[in-house]
Short mmCIF file of C-alpha atoms in Angstrom, two decimals:
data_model
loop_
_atom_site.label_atom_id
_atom_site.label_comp_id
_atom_site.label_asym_id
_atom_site.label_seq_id
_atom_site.Cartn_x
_atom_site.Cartn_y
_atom_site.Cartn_z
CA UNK D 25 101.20 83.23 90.39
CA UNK D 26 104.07 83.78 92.59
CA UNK D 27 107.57 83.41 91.56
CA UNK D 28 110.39 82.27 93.45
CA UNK D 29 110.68 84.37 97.12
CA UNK D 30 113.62 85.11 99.10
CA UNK D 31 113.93 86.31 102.61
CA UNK D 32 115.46 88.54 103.68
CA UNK D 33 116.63 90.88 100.98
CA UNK D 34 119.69 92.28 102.59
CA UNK D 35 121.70 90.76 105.76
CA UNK D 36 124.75 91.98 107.25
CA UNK D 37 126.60 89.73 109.50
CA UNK D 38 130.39 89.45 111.06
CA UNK D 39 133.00 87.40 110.05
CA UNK D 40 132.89 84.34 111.94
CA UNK D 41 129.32 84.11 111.98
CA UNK D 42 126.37 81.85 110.40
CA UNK D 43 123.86 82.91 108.45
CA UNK D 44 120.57 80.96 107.03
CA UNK D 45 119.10 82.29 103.56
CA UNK D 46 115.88 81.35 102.87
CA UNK D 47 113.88 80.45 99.73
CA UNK D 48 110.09 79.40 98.35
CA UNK D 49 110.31 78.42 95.01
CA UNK D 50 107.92 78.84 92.42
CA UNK D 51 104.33 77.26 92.64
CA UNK D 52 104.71 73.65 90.82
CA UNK D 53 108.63 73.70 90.94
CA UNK D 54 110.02 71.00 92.52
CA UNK D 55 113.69 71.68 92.17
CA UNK D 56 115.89 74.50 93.78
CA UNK D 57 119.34 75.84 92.82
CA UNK D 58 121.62 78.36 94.60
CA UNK D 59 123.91 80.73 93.02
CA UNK D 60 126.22 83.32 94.88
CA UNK D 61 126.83 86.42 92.70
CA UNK D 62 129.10 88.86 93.52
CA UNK D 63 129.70 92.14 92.32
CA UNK D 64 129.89 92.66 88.92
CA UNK D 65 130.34 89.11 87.92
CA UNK D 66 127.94 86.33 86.98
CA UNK D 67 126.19 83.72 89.10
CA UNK D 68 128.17 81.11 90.48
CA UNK D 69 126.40 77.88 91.28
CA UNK D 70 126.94 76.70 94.40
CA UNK D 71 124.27 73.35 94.69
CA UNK D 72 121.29 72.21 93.48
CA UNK D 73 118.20 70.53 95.68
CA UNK D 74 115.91 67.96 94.59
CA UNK D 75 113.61 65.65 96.72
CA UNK D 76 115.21 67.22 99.44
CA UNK D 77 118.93 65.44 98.60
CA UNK D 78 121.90 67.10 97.24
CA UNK D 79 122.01 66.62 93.68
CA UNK D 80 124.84 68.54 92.64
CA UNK D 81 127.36 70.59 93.86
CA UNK D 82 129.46 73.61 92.46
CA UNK D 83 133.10 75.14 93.36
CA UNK D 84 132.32 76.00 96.83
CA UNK D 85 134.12 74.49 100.28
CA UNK D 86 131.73 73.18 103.07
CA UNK D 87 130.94 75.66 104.69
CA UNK D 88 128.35 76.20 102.74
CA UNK D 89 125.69 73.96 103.06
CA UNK D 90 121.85 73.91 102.34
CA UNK D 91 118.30 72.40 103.09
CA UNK D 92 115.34 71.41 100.94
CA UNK D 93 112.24 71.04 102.79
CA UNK D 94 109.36 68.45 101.76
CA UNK D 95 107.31 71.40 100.35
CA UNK D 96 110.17 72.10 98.15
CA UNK D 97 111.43 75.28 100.20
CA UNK D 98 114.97 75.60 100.55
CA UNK D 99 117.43 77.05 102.62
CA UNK D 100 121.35 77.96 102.41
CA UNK D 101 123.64 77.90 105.10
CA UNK D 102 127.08 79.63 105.05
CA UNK D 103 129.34 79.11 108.56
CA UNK D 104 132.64 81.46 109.68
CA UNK D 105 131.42 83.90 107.25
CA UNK D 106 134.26 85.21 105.35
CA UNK D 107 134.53 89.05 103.72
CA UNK D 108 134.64 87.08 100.32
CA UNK D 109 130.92 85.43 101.10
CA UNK D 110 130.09 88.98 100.61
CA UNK D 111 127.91 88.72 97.57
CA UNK D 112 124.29 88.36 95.65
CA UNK D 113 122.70 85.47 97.05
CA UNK D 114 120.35 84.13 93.85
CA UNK D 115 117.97 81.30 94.27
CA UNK D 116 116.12 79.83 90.95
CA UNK D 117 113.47 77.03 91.12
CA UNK D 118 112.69 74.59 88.32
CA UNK D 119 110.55 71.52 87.27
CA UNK D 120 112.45 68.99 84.41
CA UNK D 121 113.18 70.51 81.44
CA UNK D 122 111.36 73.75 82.43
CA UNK D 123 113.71 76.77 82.31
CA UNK D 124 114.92 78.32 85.50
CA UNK D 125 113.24 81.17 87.38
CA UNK D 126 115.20 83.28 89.64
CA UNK D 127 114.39 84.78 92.89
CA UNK D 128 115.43 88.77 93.28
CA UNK D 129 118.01 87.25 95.64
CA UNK D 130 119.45 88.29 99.58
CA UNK D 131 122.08 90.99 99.34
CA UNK D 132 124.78 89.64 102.17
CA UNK D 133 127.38 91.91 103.68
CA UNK D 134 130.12 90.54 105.37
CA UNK D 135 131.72 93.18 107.98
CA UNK H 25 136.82 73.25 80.96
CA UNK H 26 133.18 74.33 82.33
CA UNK H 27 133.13 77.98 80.92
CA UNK H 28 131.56 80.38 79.54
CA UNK H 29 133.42 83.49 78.33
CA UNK H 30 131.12 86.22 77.11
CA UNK H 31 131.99 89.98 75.37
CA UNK H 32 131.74 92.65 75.52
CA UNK H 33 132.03 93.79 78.64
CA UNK H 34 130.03 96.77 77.82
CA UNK H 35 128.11 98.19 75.35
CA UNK H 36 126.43 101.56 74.05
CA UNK H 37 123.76 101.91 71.10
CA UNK H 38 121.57 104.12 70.18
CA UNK H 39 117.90 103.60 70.19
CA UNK H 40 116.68 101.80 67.62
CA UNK H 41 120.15 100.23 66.84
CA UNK H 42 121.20 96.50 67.14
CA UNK H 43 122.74 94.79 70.20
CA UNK H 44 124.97 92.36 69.86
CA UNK H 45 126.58 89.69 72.48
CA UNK H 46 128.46 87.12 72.07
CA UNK H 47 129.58 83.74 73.74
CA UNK H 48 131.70 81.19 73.50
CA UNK H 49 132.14 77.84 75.20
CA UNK H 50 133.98 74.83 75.67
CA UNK H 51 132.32 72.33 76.88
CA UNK H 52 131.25 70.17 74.29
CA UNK H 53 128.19 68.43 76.62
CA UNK H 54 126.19 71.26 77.07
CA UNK H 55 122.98 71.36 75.36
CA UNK H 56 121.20 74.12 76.67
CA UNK H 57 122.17 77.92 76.44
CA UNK H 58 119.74 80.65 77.72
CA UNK H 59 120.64 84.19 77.88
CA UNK H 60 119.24 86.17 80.98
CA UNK H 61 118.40 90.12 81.97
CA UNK H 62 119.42 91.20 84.97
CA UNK H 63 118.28 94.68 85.94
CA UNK H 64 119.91 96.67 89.20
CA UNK H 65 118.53 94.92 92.23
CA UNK H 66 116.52 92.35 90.83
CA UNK H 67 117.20 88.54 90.19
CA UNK H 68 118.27 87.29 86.11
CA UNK H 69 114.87 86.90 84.23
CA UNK H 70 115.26 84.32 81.08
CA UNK H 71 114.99 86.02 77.89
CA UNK H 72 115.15 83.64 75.36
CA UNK H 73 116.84 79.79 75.45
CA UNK H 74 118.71 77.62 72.35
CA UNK H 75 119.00 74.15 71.78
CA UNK H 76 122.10 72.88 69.73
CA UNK H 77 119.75 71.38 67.43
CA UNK H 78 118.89 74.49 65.91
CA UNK H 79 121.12 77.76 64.37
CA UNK H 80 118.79 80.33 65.04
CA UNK H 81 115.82 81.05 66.99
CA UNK H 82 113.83 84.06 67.64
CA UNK H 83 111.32 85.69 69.93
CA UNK H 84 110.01 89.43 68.86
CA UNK H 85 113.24 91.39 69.18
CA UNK H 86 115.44 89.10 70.62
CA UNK H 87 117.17 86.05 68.62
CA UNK H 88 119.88 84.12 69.02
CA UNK H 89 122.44 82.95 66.55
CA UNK H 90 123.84 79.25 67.56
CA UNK H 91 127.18 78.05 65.95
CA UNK H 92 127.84 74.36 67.30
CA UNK H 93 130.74 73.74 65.17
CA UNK H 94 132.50 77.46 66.37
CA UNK H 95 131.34 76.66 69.98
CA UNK H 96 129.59 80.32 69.57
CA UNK H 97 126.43 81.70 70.32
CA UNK H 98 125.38 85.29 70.30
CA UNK H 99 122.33 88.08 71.02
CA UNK H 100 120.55 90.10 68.94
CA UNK H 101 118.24 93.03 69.97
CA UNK H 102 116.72 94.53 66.94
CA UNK H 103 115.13 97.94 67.70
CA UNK H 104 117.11 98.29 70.94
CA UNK H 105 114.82 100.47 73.09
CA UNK H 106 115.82 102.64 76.43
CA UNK H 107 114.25 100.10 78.50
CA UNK H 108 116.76 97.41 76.84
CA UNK H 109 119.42 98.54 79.51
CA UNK H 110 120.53 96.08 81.75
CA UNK H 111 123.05 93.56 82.56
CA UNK H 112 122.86 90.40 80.10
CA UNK H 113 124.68 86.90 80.74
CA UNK H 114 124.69 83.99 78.56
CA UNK H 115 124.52 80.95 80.14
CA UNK H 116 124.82 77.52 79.21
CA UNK H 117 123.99 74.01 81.00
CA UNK H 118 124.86 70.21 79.90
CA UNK H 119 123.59 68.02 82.90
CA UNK H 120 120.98 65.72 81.63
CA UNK H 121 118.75 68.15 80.12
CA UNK H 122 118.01 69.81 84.08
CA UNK H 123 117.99 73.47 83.70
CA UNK H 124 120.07 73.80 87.01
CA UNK H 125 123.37 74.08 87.10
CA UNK H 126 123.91 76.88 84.43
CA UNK H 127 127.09 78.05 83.99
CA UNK H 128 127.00 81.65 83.30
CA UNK H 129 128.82 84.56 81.17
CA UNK H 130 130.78 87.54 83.19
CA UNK H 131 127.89 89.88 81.79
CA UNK H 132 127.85 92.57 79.35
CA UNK H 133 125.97 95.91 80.21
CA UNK H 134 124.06 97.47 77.70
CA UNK H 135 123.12 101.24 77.15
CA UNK H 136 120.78 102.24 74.89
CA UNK H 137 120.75 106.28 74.44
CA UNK H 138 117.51 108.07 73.61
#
């Protein structure tokens, strides 16, 4: 049974530019969160998909935007990439009260 | 306030010892409050989840200890083995009973010497 995939596992990009991170949740999860976690610290939620609509949204300006997809695939979007997005890039896939499984995550570098 | 404030930051024990981590929140709404292991590389993998409803719950090594009136919750590892060390985070979440939107600890990195 596969978990929750993420592509790709490390990404380095240039300030200024836009990056798309990719994710497949887990088989017979219907929900998808995103979580940015940077070094050292603990996940940060940035939004959370479900029936491809925004259901809720963390701390995080607009730049950062995502995509759910009707077979419950998901992607994030981050524009004018900053040194800060520099980080852990965690995406976790649920069904209702069902805890959350994480995916091992896209390591993104910021130069 | 929505957070979570975990300690300590770090931790050594010996094998066979106990682990403990603690938490404490503020957020009166939340309802749900998993811990997670995070090794280097990989993504948090649930370890073991609390409802307020109960003080104590336990799964083979691992329990946690659930103080609603404190706003506290901790870890215990009994036994703590080698391949206990990792990263751990409590977590907690309040938003209709969804396990998204957790809110998590800064971490605490355990050791466990041979």
């Amino acid at each position: 049974d596969a978990g929750v995939t993420q592509s790709p596992t490390h990404l380095i990009k240039t300030r200024g530019q836009q990056v798309t991170l990719r994710c497949s949740p887990k088989s017979g999860h219907d929900t998808v969160s995103w979580y940015q976690q940077a070094l050292g610290q603990g996940p940060q939620f940035i939004f959370q998909y479900y029936e491809e609509e925004e259901r809720q949204r963390g701390n995080f300006p607009d730049r950062f935007s995502g995509h759910q997809f009707p077979n419950y695939s998901s992607e994030l979007n981050v524009n004018a990439l900053l040194l800060g997005d520099s980080a852990l890039y965690l995406c976790a896939s649920s069904l209702g009260h069902e805890a959350s499984t994480f995916g091992s995550g896209t390591r993104l570098t910021v130069v | 306030q929505q957070q979570v404030k975990q300690s300590p930051q770090s931790l050594i024990v010996q094998k066979g010892g106990i682990s403990i981590i603690n938490c404490a929140y503020e957020n009166t709404a939340f309802d749900y409050f998993p811990w997670y292991q995070q090794f280097p590389g990989k993504g948090p993998a649930l370890l073991i989840a609390i409802r307020p409803d109960v003080s104590e719950k336990k799964e083979g090594r691992f329990t946690i200890s659930f103080n609603k009136s404190a706003k506290q919750f901790s870890l215990h590892i009994m036994d703590s083995q080698p391949g206990d060390s990792a990263t751990y985070f409590c977590a907690a979440s309040g938003w209709g009973g969804s396990q998204g939107n957790l809110i998590f600890g800064k971490g605490t990195k355990l050791s466990v010497k041979p």
